[in-house]
mmCIF file of C-alpha atoms in Angstrom:
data_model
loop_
_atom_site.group_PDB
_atom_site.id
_atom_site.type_symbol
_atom_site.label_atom_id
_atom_site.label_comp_id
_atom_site.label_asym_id
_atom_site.label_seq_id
_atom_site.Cartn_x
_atom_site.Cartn_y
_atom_site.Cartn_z
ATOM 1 C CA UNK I 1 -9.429 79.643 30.714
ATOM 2 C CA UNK I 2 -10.418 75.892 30.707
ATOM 3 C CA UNK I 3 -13.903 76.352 30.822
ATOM 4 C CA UNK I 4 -13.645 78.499 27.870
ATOM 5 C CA UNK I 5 -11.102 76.114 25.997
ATOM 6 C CA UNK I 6 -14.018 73.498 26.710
ATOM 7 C CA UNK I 7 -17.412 75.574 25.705
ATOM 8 C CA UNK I 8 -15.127 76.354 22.403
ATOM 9 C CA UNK I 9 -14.644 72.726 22.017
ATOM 10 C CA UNK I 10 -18.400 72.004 22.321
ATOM 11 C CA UNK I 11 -19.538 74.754 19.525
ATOM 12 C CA UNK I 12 -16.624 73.622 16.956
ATOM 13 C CA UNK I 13 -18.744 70.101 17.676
ATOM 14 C CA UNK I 14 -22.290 71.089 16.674
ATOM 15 C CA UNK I 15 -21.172 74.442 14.902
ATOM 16 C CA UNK I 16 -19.416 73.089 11.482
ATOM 17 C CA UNK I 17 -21.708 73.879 8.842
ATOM 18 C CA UNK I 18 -22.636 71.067 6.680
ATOM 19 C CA UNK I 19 -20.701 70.819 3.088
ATOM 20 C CA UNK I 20 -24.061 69.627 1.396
ATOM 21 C CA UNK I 21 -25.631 72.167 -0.813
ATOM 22 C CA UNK I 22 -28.944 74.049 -0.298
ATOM 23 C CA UNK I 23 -30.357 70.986 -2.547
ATOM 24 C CA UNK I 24 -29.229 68.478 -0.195
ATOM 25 C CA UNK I 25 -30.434 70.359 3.017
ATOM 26 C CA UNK I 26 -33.573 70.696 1.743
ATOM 27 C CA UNK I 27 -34.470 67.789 -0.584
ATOM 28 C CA UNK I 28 -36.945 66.082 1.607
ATOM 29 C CA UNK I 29 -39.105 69.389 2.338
ATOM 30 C CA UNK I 30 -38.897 69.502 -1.714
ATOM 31 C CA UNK I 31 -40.486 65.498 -1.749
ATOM 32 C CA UNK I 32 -43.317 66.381 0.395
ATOM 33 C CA UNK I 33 -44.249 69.231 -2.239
ATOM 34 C CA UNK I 34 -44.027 66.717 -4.974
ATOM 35 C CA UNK I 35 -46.288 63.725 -3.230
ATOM 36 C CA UNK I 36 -49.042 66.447 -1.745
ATOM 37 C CA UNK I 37 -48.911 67.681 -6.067
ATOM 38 C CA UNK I 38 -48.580 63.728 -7.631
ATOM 39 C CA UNK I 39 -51.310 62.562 -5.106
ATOM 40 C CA UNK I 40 -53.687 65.997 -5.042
ATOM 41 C CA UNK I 41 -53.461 65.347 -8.951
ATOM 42 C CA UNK I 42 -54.562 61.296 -8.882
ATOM 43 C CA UNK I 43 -56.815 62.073 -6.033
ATOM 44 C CA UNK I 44 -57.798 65.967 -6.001
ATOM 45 C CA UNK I 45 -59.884 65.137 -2.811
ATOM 46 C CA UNK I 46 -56.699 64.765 -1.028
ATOM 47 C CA UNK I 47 -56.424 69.080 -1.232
ATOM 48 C CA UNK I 48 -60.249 68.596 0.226
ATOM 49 C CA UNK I 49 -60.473 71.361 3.141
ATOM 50 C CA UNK I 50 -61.846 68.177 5.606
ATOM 51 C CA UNK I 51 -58.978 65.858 4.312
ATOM 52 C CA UNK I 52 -56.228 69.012 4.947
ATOM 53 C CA UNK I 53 -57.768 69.506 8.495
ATOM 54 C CA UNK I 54 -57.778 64.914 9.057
ATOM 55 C CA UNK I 55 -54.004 65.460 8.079
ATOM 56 C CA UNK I 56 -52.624 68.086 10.294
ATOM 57 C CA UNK I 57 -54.695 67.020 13.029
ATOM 58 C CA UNK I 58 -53.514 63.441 12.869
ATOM 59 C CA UNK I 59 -50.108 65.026 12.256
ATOM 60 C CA UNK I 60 -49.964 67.061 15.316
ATOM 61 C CA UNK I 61 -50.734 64.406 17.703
ATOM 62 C CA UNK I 62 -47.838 62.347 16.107
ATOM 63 C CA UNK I 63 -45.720 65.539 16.563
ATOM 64 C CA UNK I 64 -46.305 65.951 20.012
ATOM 65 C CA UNK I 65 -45.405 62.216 20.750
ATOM 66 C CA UNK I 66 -42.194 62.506 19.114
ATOM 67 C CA UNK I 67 -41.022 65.587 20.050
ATOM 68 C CA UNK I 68 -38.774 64.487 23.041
ATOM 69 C CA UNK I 69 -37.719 61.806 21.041
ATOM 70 C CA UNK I 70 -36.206 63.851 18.262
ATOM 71 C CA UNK I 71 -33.851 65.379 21.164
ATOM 72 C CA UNK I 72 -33.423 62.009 22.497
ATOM 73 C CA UNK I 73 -31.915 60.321 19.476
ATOM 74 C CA UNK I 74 -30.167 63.589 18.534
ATOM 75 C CA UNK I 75 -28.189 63.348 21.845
ATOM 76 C CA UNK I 76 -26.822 59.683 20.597
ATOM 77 C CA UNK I 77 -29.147 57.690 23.066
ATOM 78 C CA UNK I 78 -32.490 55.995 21.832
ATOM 79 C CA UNK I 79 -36.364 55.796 23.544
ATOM 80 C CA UNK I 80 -38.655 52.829 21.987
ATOM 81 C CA UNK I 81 -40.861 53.315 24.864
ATOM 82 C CA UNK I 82 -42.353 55.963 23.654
ATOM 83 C CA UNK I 83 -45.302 54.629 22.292
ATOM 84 C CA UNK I 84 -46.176 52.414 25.112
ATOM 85 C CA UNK I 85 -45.817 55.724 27.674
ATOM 86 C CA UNK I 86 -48.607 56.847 25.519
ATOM 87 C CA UNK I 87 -50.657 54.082 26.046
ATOM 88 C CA UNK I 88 -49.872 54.248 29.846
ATOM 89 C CA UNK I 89 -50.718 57.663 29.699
ATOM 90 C CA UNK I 90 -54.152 56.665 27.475
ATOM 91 C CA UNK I 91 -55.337 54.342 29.848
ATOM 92 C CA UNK I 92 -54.231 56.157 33.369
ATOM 93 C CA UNK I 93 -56.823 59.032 31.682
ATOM 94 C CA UNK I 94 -59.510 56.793 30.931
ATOM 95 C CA UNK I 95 -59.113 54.991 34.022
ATOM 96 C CA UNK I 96 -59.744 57.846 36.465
ATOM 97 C CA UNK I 97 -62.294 59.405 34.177
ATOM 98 C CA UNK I 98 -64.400 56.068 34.839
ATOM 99 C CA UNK I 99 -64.027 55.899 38.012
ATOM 100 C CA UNK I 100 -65.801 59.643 39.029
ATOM 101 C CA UNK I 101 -62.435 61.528 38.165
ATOM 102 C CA UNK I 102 -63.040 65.273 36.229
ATOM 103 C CA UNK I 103 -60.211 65.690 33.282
ATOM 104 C CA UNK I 104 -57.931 68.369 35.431
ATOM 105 C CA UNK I 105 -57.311 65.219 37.770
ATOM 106 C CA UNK I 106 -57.114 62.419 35.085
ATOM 107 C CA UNK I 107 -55.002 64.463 32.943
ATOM 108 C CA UNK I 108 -52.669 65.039 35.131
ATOM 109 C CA UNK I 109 -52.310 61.980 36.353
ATOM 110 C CA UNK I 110 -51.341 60.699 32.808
ATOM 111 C CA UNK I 111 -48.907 62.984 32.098
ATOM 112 C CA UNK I 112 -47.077 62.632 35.297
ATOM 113 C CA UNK I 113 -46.927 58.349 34.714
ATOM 114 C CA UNK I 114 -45.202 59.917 31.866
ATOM 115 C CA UNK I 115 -42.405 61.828 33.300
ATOM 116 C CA UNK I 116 -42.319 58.500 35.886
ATOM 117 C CA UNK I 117 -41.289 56.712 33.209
ATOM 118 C CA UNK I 118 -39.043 59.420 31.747
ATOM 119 C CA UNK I 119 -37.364 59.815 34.778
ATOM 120 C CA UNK I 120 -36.664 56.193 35.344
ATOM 121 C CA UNK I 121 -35.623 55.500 32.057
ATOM 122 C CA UNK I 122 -33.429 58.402 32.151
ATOM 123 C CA UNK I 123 -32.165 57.210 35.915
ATOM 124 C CA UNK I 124 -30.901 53.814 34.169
ATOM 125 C CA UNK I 125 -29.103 55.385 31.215
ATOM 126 C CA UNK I 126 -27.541 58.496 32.177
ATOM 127 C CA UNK I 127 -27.322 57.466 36.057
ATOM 128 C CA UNK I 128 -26.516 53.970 35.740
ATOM 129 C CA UNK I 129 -24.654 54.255 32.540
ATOM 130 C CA UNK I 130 -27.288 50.833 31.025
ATOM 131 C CA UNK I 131 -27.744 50.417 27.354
ATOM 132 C CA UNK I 132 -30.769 52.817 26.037
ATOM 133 C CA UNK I 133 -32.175 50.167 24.028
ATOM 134 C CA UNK I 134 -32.236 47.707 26.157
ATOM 135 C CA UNK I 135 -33.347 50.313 29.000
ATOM 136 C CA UNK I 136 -36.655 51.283 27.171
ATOM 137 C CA UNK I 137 -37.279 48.003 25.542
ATOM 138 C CA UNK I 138 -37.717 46.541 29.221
ATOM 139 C CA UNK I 139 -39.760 50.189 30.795
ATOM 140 C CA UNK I 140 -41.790 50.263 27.152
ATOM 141 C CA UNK I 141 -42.553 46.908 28.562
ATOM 142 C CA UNK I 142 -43.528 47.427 31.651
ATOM 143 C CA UNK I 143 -45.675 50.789 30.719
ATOM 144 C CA UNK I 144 -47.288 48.392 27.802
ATOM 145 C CA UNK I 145 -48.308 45.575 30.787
ATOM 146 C CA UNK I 146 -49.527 48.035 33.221
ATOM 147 C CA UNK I 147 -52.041 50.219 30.586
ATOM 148 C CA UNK I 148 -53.458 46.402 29.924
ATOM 149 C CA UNK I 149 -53.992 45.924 33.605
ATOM 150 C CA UNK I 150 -55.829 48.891 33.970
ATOM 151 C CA UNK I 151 -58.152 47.773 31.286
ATOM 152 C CA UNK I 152 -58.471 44.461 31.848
ATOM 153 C CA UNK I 153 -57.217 43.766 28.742
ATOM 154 C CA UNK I 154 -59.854 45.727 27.004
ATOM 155 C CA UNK I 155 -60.562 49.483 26.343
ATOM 156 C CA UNK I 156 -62.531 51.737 28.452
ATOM 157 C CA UNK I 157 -64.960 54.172 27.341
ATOM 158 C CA UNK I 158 -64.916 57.932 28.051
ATOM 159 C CA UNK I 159 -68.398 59.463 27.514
ATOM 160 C CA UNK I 160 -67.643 62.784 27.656
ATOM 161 C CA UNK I 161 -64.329 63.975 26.051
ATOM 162 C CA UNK I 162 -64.377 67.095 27.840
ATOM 163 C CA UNK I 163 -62.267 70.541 26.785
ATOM 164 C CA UNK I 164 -59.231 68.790 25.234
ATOM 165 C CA UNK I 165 -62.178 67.360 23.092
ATOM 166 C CA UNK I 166 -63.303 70.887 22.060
ATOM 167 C CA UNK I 167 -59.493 71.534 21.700
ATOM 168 C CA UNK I 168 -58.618 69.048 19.342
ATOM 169 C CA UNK I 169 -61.632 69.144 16.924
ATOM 170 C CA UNK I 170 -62.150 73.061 16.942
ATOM 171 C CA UNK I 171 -61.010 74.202 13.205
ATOM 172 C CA UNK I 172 -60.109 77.930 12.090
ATOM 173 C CA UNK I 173 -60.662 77.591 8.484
ATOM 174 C CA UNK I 174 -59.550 74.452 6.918
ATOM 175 C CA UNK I 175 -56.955 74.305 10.398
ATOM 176 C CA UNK I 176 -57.001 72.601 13.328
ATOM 177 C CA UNK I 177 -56.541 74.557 16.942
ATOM 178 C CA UNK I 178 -54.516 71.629 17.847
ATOM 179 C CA UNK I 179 -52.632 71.892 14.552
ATOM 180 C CA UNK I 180 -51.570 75.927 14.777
ATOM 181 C CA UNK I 181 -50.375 75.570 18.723
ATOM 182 C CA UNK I 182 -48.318 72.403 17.851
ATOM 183 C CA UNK I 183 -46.546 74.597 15.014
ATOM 184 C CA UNK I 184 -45.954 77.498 17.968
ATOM 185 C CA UNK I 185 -44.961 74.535 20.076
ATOM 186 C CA UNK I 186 -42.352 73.137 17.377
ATOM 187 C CA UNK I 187 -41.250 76.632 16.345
ATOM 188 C CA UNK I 188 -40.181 77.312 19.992
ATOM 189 C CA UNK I 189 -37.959 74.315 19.751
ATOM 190 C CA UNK I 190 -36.724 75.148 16.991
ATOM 191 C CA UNK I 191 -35.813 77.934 18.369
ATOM 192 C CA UNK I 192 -33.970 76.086 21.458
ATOM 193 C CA UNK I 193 -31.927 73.939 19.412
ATOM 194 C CA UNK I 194 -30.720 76.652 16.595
ATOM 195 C CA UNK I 195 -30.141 79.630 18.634
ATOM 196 C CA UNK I 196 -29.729 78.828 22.353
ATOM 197 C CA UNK I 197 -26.864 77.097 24.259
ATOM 198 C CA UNK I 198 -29.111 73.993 25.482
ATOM 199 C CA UNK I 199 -29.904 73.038 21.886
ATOM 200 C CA UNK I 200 -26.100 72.972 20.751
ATOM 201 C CA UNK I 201 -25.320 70.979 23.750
ATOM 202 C CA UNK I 202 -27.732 68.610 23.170
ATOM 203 C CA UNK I 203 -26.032 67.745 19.823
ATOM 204 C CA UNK I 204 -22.792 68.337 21.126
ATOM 205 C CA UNK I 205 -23.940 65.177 23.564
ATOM 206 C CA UNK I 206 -23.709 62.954 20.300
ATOM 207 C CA UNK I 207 -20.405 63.438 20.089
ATOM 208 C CA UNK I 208 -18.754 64.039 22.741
ATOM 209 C CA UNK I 209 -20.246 63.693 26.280
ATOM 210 C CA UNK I 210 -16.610 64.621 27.665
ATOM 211 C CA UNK I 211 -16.622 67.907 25.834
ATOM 212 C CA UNK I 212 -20.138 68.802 27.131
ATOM 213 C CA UNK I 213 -19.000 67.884 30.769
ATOM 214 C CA UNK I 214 -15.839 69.993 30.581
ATOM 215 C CA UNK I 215 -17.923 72.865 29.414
ATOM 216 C CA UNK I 216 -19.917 72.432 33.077
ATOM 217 C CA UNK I 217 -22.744 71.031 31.534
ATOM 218 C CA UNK I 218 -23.697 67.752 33.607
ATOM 219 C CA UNK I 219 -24.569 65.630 30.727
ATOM 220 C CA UNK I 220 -26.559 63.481 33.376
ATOM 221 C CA UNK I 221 -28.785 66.081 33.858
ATOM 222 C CA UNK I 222 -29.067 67.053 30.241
ATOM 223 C CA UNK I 223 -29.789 63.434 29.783
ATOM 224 C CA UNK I 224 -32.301 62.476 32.406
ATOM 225 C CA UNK I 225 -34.097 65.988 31.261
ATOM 226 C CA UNK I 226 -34.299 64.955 27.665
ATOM 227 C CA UNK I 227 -35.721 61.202 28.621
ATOM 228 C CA UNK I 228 -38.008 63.132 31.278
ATOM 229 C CA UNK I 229 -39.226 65.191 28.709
ATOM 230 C CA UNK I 230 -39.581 62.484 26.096
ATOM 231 C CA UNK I 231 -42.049 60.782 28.369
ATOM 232 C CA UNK I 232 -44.093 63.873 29.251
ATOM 233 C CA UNK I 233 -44.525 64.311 25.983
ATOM 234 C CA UNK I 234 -45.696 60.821 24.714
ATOM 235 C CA UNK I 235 -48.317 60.363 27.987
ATOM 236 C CA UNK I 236 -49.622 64.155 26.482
ATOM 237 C CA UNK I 237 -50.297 62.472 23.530
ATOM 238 C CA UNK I 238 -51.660 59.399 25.223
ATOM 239 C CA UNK I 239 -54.451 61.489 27.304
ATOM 240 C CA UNK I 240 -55.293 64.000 23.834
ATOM 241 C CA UNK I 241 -55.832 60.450 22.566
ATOM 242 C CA UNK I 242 -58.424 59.535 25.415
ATOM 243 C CA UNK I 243 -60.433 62.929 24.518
ATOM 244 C CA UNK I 244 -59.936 62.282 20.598
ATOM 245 C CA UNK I 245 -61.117 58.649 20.443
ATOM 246 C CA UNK I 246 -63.118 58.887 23.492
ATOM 247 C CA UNK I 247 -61.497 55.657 25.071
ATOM 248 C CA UNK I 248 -58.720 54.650 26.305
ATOM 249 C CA UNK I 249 -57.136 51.507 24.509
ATOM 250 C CA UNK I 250 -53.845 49.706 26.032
ATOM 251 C CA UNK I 251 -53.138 49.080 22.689
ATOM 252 C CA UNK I 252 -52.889 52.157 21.170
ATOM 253 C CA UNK I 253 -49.306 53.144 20.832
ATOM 254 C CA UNK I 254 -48.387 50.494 18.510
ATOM 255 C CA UNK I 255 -49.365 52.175 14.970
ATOM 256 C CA UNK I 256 -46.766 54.475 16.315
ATOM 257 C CA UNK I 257 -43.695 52.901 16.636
ATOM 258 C CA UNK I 258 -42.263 53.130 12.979
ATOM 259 C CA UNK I 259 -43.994 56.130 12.214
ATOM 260 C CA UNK I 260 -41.920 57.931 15.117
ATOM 261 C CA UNK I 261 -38.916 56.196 14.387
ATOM 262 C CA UNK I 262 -39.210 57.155 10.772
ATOM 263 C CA UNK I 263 -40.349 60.043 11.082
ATOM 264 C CA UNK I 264 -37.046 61.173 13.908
ATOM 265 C CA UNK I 265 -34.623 59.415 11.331
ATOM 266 C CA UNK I 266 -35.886 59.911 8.295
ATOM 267 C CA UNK I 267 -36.121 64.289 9.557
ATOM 268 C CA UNK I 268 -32.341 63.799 10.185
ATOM 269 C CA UNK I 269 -32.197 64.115 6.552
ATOM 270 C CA UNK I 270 -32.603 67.691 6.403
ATOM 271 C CA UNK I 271 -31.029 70.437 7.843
ATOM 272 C CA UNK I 272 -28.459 68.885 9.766
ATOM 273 C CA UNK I 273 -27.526 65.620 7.545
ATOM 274 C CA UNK I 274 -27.598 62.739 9.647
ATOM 275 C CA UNK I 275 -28.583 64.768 12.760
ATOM 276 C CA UNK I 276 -32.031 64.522 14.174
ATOM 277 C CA UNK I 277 -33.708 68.005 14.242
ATOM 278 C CA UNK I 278 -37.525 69.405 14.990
ATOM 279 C CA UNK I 279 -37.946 70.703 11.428
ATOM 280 C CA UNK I 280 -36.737 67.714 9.732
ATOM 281 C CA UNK I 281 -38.723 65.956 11.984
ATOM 282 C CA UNK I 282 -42.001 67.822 11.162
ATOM 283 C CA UNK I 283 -41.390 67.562 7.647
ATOM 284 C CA UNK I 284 -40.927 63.857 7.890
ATOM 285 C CA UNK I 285 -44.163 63.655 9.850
ATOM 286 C CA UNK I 286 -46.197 65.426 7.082
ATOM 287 C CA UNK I 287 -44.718 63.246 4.583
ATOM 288 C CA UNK I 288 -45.875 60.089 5.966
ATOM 289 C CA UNK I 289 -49.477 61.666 6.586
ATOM 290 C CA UNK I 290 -49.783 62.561 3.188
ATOM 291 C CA UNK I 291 -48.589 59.111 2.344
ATOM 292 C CA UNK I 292 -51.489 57.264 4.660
ATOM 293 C CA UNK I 293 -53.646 59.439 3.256
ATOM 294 C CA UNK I 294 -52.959 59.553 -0.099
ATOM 295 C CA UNK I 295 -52.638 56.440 -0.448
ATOM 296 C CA UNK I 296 -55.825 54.955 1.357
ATOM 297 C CA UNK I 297 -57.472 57.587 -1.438
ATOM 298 C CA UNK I 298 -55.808 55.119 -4.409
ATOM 299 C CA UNK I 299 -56.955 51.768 -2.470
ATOM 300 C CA UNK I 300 -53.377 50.851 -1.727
ATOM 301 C CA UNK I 301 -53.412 48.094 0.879
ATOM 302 C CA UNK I 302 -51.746 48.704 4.512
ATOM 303 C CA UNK I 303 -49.051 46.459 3.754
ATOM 304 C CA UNK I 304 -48.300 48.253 0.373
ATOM 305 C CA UNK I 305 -47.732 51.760 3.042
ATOM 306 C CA UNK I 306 -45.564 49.644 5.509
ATOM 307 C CA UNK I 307 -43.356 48.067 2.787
ATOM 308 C CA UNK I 308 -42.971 52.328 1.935
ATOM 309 C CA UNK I 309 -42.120 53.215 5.678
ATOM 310 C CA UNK I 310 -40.130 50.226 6.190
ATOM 311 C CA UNK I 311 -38.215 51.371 3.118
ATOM 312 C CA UNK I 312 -38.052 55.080 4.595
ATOM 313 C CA UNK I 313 -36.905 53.731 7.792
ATOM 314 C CA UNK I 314 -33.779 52.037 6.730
ATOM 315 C CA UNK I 315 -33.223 55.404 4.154
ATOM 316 C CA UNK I 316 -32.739 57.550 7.163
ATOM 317 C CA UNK I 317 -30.887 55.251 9.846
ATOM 318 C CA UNK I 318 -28.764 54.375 6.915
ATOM 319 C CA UNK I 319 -27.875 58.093 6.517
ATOM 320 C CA UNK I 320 -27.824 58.526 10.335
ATOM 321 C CA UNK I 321 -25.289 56.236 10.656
ATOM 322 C CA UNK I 322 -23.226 57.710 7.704
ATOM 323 C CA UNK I 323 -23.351 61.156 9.103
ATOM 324 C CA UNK I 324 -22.089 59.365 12.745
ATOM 325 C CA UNK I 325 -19.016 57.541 10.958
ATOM 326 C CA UNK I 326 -17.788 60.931 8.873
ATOM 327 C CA UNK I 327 -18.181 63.036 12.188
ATOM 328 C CA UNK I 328 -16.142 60.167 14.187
ATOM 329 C CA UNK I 329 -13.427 59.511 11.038
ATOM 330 C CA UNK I 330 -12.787 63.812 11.119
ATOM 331 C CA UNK I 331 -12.951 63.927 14.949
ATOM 332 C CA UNK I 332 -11.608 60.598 16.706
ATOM 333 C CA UNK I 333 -10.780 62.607 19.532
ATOM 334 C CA UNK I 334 -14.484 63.230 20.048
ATOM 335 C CA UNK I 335 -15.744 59.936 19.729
#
């Protein structure tokens, strides 16, 4: 009788549908029509079939990275690590490719630092109860000082980039492989957090980790999973990165830090208002694409774009943070 007092509790928490209109829900996916039409009609060789395949492949190693994330900040806790998992991940590839390794070894390899670092970040905040900022601020870090190491400070070439190589830069039609399985990839999440128990209890987490606990879900476990799979997911990203650039370069999970964060935040926007989600997320990630790209079509400088993403940035965690307040003010109790 408890148990089912407590799973009702948890659905009534990510259940309540949002008052917002269809409008609302759905604005953002409605901007990212308008700038691919505005820019397409400045620049028409922004609708160029190479300049469609540049986008969604650059877009779908971005949505790999920042996959876990989404989950992450949609569970109330945060991961700024991300990025510098990647690199780990980058670097660990290149690395053993250098020294004599084949890709099924170094590949591995740099996904697994990746759920390392996933599982100790994940240790600290759900285990240890430590501040999530804080947490992945220090093992970003650490992941950030050992990719250097490995590199001496400088990047290490790959010369041959091998299947994932092939994988990435095959096209059917105007479409990148890497691009269609990404969107099979996302739409299976989707699928997990809409219509299975383990997405609602992820949101549920948000707002209530005493709710989710009462309904017998250990919300450490759900939490060191999600941080776990954050960081398998960025060190992915990190080795497709080896086979795409052909290097690995300790540096190169920087460009990605507001990007994800905007991208997570600014996704919250749709959908569920103020919630992270993986379609708002994907949307968000196409809209800054199109942005870098049509842009750098008009000549805009890179700070012109960052001023734009900055802006973005604060649009969504100012919403975020609106959506948390209303949800706390009509449920204290859950808070």
């Amino acid at each position: 009788m408890t148990d089912a007092i407590a799973h009702r509790s948890v659905a009534r928490l990510d259940t309540q549908k949002p008052k917002n209109g269809l409008v609302s829900r759905y604005w953002l996916l409605a901007t990212l029509v308008f700038m691919v039409a505005v820019f397409a009609f400045l620049r028409p060789q922004l609708v160029d079939s190479s300049n469609i395949a540049t986008i969604l492949r650059s877009s779908a190693l971005t949505a790999i990275m920042i996959l876990g994330l989404t989950w992450v900040i949609a569970a109330g806790k945060i991961d700024v690590s991300f990025m510098h998992v990647a690199a780990l991940g980058n670097m660990t590839t290149a690395y053993l490719l250098a020294s004599g390794h084949g890709w099924l070894v170094a590949g591995l390899a740099g996904v697994s630092v990746g759920a390392i670092a996933g599982l100790f970040n994940g240790l600290l905040v759900a285990v240890m109860r430590l501040q999530p900022l804080i947490v992945t601020i220090a093992t970003g870090g650490i992941c950030a000082s050992i990719a250097a190491a490995l590199g001496k400070g400088t990047s290490i070439r790959i010369a041959d980039p091998g299947p994932l190589g092939d994988f990435i830069f095959t096209n059917i039609g105007p479409v990148p492989v890497i691009a269609i399985a990404v969107a099979v990839l996302y739409a299976l999440s989707w699928y997990a957090q809409e219509k299975l128990t383990f997405g609602h209890y992820i949101f549920a987490t948000a707002q209530s980790e005493a709710a989710v606990d009462q309904a017998g879900v250990s919300v450490r476990n759900l939490l060191m999973l999600l941080f776990v799979f954050s960081g398998v997911m960025s060190a992915l990203t990190g080795v497709l990165l080896a086979a795409s650039l052909s290097s690995g370069q300790p540096m190169i999970g920087s460009s990605y830090f507001i990007d994800g964060l905007t991208a997570v935040l600014l996704g919250g926007m749709m959908l569920r208002i103020g919630k992270p989600n993986v379609l708002g997320t994907t949307t968000a990630i196409l809209i800054l694409a199109v942005l870098v790209s049509g842009s750098a079509l008009l000549g805009w400088a890179d700070y012109q774009r960052q001023i734009i993403k900055g802006i973005l940035l604060l649009i969504g965690v100012t919403v975020a943070m609106r959506a948390v307040n209303g949800r706390q003010s009509q449920h204290p109790e859950a808070s």
